[in-house]
CSV table of C-alpha atoms in Angstrom, one decimal:
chain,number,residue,atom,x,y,z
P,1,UNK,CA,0.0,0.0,0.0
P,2,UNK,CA,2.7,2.4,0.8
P,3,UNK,CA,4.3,1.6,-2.5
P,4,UNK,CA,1.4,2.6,-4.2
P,5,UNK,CA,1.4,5.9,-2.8
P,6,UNK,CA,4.3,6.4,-3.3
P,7,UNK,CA,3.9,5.8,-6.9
P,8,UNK,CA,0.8,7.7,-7.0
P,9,UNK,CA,2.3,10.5,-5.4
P,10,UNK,CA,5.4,10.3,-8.2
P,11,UNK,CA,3.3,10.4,-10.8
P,12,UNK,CA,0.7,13.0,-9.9
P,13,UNK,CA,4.3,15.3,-8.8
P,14,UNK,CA,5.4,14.2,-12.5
P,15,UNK,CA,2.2,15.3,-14.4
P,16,UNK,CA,1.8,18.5,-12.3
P,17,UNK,CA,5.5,19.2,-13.6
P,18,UNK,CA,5.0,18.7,-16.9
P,19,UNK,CA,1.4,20.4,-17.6
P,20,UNK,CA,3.2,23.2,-15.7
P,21,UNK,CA,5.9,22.7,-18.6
P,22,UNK,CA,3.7,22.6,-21.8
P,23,UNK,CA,1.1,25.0,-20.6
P,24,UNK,CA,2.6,27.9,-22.2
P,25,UNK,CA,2.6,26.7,-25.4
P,26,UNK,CA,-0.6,25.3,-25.6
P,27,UNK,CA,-1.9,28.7,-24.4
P,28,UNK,CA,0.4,30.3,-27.3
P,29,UNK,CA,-0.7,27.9,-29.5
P,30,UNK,CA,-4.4,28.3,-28.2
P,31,UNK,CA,-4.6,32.2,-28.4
P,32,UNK,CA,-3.1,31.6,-32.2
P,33,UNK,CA,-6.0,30.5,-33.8
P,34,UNK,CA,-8.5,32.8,-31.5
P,35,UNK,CA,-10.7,34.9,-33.9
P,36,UNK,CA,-10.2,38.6,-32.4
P,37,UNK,CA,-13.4,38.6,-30.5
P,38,UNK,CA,-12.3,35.5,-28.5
P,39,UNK,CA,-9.0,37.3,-27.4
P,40,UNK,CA,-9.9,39.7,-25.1
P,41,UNK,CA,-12.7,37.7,-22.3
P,42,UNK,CA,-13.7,38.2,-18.9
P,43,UNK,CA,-12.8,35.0,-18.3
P,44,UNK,CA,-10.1,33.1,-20.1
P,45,UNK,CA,-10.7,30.5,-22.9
P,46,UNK,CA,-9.4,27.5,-23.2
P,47,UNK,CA,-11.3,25.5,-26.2
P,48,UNK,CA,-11.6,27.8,-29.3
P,49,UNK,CA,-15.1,27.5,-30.8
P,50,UNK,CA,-14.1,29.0,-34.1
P,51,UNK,CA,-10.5,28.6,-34.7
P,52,UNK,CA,-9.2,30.5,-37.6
P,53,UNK,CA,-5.3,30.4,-39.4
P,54,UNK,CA,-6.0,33.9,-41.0
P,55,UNK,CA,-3.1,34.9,-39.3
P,56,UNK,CA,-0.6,31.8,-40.1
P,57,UNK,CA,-1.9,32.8,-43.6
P,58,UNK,CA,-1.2,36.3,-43.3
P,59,UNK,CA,2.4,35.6,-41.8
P,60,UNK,CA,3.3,33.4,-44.5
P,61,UNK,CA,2.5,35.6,-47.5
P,62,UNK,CA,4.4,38.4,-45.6
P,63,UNK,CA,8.1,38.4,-44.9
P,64,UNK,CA,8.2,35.6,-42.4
P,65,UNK,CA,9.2,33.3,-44.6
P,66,UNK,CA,12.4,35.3,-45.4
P,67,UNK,CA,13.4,36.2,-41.9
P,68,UNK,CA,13.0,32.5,-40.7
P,69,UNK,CA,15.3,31.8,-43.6
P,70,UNK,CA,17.9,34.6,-42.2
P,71,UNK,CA,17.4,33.2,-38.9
P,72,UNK,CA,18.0,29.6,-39.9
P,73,UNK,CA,21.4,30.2,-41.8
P,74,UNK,CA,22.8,32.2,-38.5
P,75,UNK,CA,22.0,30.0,-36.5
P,76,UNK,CA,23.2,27.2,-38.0
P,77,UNK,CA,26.5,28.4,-39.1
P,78,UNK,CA,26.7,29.9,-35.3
P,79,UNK,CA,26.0,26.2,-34.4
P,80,UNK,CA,28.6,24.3,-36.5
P,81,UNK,CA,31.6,27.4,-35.6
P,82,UNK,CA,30.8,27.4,-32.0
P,83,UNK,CA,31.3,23.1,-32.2
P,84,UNK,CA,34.8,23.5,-34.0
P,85,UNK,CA,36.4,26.1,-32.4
P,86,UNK,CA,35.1,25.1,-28.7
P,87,UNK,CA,35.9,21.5,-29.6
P,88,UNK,CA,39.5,22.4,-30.6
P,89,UNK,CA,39.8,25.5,-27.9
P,90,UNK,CA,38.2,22.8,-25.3
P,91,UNK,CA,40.8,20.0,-26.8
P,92,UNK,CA,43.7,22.6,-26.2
P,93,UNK,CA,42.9,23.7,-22.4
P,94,UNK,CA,42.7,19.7,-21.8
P,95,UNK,CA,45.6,18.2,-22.8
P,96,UNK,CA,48.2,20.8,-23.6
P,97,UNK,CA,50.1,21.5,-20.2
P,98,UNK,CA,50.2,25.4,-20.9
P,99,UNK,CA,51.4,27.6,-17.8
P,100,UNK,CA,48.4,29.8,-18.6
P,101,UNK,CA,45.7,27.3,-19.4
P,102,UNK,CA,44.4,28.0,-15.8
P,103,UNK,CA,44.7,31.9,-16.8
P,104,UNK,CA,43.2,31.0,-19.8
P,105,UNK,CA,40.0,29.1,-18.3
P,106,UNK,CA,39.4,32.2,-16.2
P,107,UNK,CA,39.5,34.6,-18.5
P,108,UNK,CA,37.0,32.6,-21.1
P,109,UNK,CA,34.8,32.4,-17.4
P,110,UNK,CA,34.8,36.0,-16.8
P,111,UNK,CA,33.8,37.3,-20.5
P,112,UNK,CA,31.0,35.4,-20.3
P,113,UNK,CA,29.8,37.2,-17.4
P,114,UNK,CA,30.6,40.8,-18.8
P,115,UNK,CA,26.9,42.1,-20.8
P,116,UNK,CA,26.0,42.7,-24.3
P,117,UNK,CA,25.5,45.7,-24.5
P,118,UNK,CA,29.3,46.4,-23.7
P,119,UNK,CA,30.4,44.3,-27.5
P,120,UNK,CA,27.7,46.4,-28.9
P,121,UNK,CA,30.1,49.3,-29.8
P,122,UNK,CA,33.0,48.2,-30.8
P,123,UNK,CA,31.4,45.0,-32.7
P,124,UNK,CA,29.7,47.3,-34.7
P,125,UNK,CA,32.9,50.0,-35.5
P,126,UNK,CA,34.9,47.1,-36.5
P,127,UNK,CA,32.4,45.6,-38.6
P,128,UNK,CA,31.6,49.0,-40.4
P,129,UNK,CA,35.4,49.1,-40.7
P,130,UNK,CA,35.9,45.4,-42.2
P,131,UNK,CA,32.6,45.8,-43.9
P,132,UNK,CA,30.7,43.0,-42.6
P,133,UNK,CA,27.4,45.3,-41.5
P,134,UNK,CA,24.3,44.0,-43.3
P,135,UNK,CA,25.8,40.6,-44.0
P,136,UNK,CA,25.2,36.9,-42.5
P,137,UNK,CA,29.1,36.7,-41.8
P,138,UNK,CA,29.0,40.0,-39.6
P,139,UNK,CA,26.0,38.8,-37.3
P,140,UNK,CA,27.5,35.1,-37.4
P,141,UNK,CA,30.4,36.4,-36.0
P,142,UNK,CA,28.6,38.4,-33.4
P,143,UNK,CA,26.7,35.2,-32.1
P,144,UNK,CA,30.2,33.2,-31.8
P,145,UNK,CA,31.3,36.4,-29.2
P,146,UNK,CA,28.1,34.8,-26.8
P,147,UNK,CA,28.5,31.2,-27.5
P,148,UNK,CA,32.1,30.2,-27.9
P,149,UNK,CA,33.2,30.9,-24.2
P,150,UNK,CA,31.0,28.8,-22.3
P,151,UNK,CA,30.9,25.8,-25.1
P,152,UNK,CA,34.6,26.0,-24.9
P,153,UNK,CA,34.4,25.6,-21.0
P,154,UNK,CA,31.7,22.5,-21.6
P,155,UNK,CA,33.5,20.9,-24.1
P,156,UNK,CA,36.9,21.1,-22.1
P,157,UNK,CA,34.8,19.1,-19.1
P,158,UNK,CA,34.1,16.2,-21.6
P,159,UNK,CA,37.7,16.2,-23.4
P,160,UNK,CA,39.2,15.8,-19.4
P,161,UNK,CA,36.9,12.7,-18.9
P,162,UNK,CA,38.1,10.9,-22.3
P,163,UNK,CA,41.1,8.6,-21.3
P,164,UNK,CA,44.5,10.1,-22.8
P,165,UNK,CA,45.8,6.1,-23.6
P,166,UNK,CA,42.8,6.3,-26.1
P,167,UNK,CA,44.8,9.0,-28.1
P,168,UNK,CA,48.3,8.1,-27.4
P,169,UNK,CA,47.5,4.2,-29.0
P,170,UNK,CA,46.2,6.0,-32.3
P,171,UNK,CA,49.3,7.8,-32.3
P,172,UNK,CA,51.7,5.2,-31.5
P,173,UNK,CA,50.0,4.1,-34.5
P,174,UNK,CA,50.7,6.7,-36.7
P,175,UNK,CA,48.1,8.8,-36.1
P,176,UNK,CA,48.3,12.3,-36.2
P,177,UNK,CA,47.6,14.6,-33.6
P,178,UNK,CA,44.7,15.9,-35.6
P,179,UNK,CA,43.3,12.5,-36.6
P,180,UNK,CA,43.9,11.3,-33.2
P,181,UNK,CA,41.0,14.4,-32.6
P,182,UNK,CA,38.6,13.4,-35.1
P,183,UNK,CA,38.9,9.7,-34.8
P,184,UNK,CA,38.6,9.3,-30.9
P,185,UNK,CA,37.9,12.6,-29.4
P,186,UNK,CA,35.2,13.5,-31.4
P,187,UNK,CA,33.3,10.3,-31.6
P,188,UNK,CA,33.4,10.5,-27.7
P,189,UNK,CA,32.6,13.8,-27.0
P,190,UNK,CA,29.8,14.0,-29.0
P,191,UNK,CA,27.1,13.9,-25.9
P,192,UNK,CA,29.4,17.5,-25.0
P,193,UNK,CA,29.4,18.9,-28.5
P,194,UNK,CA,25.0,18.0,-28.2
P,195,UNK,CA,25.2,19.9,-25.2
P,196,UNK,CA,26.7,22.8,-26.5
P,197,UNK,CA,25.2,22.7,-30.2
P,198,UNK,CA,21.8,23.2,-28.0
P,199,UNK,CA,22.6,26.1,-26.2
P,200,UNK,CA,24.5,27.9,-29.1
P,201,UNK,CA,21.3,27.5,-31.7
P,202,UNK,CA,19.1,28.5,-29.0
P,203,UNK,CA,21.3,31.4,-27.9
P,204,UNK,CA,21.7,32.6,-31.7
P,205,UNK,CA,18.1,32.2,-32.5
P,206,UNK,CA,16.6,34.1,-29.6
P,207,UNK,CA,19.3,37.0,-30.5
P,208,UNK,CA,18.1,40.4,-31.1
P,209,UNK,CA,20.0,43.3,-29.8
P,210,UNK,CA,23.0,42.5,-32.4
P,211,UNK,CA,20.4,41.3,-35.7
P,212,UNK,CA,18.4,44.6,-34.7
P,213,UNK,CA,21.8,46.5,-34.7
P,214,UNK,CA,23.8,44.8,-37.6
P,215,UNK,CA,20.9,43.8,-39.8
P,216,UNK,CA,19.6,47.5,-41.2
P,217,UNK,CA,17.7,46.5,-44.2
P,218,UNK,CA,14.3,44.8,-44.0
P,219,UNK,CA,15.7,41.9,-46.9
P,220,UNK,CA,17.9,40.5,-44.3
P,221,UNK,CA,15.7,41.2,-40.7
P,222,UNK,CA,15.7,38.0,-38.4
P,223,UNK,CA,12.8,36.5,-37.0
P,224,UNK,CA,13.6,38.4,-33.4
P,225,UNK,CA,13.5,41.2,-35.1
P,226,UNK,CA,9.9,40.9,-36.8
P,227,UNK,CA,8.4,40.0,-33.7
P,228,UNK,CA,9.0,43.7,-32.4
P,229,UNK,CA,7.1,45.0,-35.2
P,230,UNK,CA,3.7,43.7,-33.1
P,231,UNK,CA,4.6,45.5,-30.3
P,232,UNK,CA,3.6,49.5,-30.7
P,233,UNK,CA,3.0,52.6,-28.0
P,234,UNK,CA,-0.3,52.7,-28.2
P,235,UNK,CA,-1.4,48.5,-29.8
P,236,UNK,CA,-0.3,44.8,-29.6
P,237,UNK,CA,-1.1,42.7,-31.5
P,238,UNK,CA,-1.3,39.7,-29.5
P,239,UNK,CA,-3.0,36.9,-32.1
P,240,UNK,CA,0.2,38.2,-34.4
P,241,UNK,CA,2.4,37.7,-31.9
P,242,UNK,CA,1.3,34.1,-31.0
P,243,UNK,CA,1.2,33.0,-34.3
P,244,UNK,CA,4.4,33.7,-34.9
P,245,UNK,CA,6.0,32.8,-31.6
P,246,UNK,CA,4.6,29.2,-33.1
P,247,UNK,CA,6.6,29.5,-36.0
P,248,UNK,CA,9.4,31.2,-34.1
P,249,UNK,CA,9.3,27.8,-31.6
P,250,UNK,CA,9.1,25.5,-34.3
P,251,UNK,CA,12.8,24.9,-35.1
P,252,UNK,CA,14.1,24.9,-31.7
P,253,UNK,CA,12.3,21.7,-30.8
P,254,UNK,CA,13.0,20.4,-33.9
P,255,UNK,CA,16.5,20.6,-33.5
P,256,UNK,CA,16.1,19.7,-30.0
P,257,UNK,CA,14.4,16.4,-30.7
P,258,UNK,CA,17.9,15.8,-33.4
P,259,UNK,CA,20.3,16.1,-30.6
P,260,UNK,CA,18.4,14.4,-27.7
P,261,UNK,CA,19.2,11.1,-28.3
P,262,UNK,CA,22.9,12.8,-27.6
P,263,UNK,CA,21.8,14.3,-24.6
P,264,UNK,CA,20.2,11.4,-23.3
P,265,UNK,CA,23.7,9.0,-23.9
P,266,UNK,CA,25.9,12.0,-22.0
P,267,UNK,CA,23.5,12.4,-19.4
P,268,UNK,CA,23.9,8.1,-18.7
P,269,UNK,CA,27.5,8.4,-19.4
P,270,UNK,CA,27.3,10.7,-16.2
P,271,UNK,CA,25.3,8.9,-13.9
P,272,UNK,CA,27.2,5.7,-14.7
P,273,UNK,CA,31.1,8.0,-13.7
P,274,UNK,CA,28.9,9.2,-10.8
């Protein structure tokens, strides 16, 4: 009996946890498809008695399509940089026995902690400068200035946990130090490089102080960017908004559902060391 409980009690403190989770985005997706009259109630609604896509319509014969396109190819050359040089970087403050890799560690520590607002200036005088305002490159490069520090710091964790004989037996048999990298390291560190490929698409696609600043034309806008648009002094437009916070969502979890078999195999490999 007090097993039962016990399970009962697990799983009711389970379900509370994850309607609590996916609430939001029900309600987002919910208040979506709400004809305008349905929006503002009294009371609120959760069934929609006459659910409309007027404004997924509307969204998709506007520029939506072009700023989730702009989003999509920074965020996923953000991604792939962020993996190779916080893989390498990572690989580097592991195994090389530099006097100032402890310096070094630090230093990557403490930049993540300084704000945005502080790269703001002199990101954007050096990209006038170089000429990289208005371009993919310029904003790509951006992103990599919030995401390779900490990845680098993740990454380095998993590279300390890979057994060094693992390397040294691909060298002894003529491996080189690179391949050595790609043929061991890598394969094993992939649960870290999940990790980290998760939080530097998410970190690039939520973005918006830098796209708003370095992206001046309307052509090449990201999707944070067009979601200000709803927001005015005097109206918001909160169906707009919903609609496309759905599309904005949409990628994230897809991507998220890629890398979470990855997840799931570093997040063993833990509990197994621990």
């Amino acid at each position: 009996m007090t097993s039962l409980l016990r399970r009962g009690a697990l799983f009711l403190f389970v379900a509370v946890i994850v309607v609590s989770s996916l609430f939001p985005f029900f309600w987002m997706l919910v208040t979506s498809v709400k004809p305008d009259s349905e929006l503002f109630t009294r009371t609120p609604r959760f069934i929609v008695t006459s659910p409309t896509v007027e404004r997924y319509t509307h969204l998709l014969d506007g520029n939506i399509p072009t700023q989730f396109r702009n989003s999509l190819i920074v965020a996923v050359a953000t991604t792939a940089l962020t993996g190779l040089i916080a893989l390498l970087a990572g690989y580097a403050l592991a195994r090389y026995r530099l006097r100032t890799r402890h310096i070094l560690t630090v230093v990557i520590l403490v930049t993540q902690l300084l704000p945005q607002t502080i790269l703001v200036i002199p990101l954007f005088t050096l990209f006038r400068n170089a000429g990289l305002l208005n371009t993919f490159q310029g904003l790509t490069l951006s992103h990599l200035a919030l995401t390779v520090g900490l990845c680098t710091f993740m990454l380095r964790s998993f590279v300390v946990e890979i057994p060094f004989e693992l390397e040294e037996a691909a060298l002894v048999d003529g491996a080189s130090r690179l391949r050595a990298v790609w043929s061991i390291v890598f394969p094993l560190a992939w649960p870290g490089l999940a990790a980290s490929s998760v939080y530097a698409f998410i970190t690039s696609w939520n973005e918006l102080m830098f796209s708003a600043t370095y992206m001046q034309r309307p052509e090449i806008e990201t999707l944070p960017v067009a979601l200000q648009q709803y927001f005015s002094s005097y109206y918001t437009d909160w169906g707009g908004v919903m609609a496309a916070s759905v599309i904005f969502t949409i990628p994230v979890v897809i991507f998220f559902l890629f890398v979470q078999k990855r997840l799931m195999q570093g997040m063993a490999s833990g509990a197994m060391k621990g």
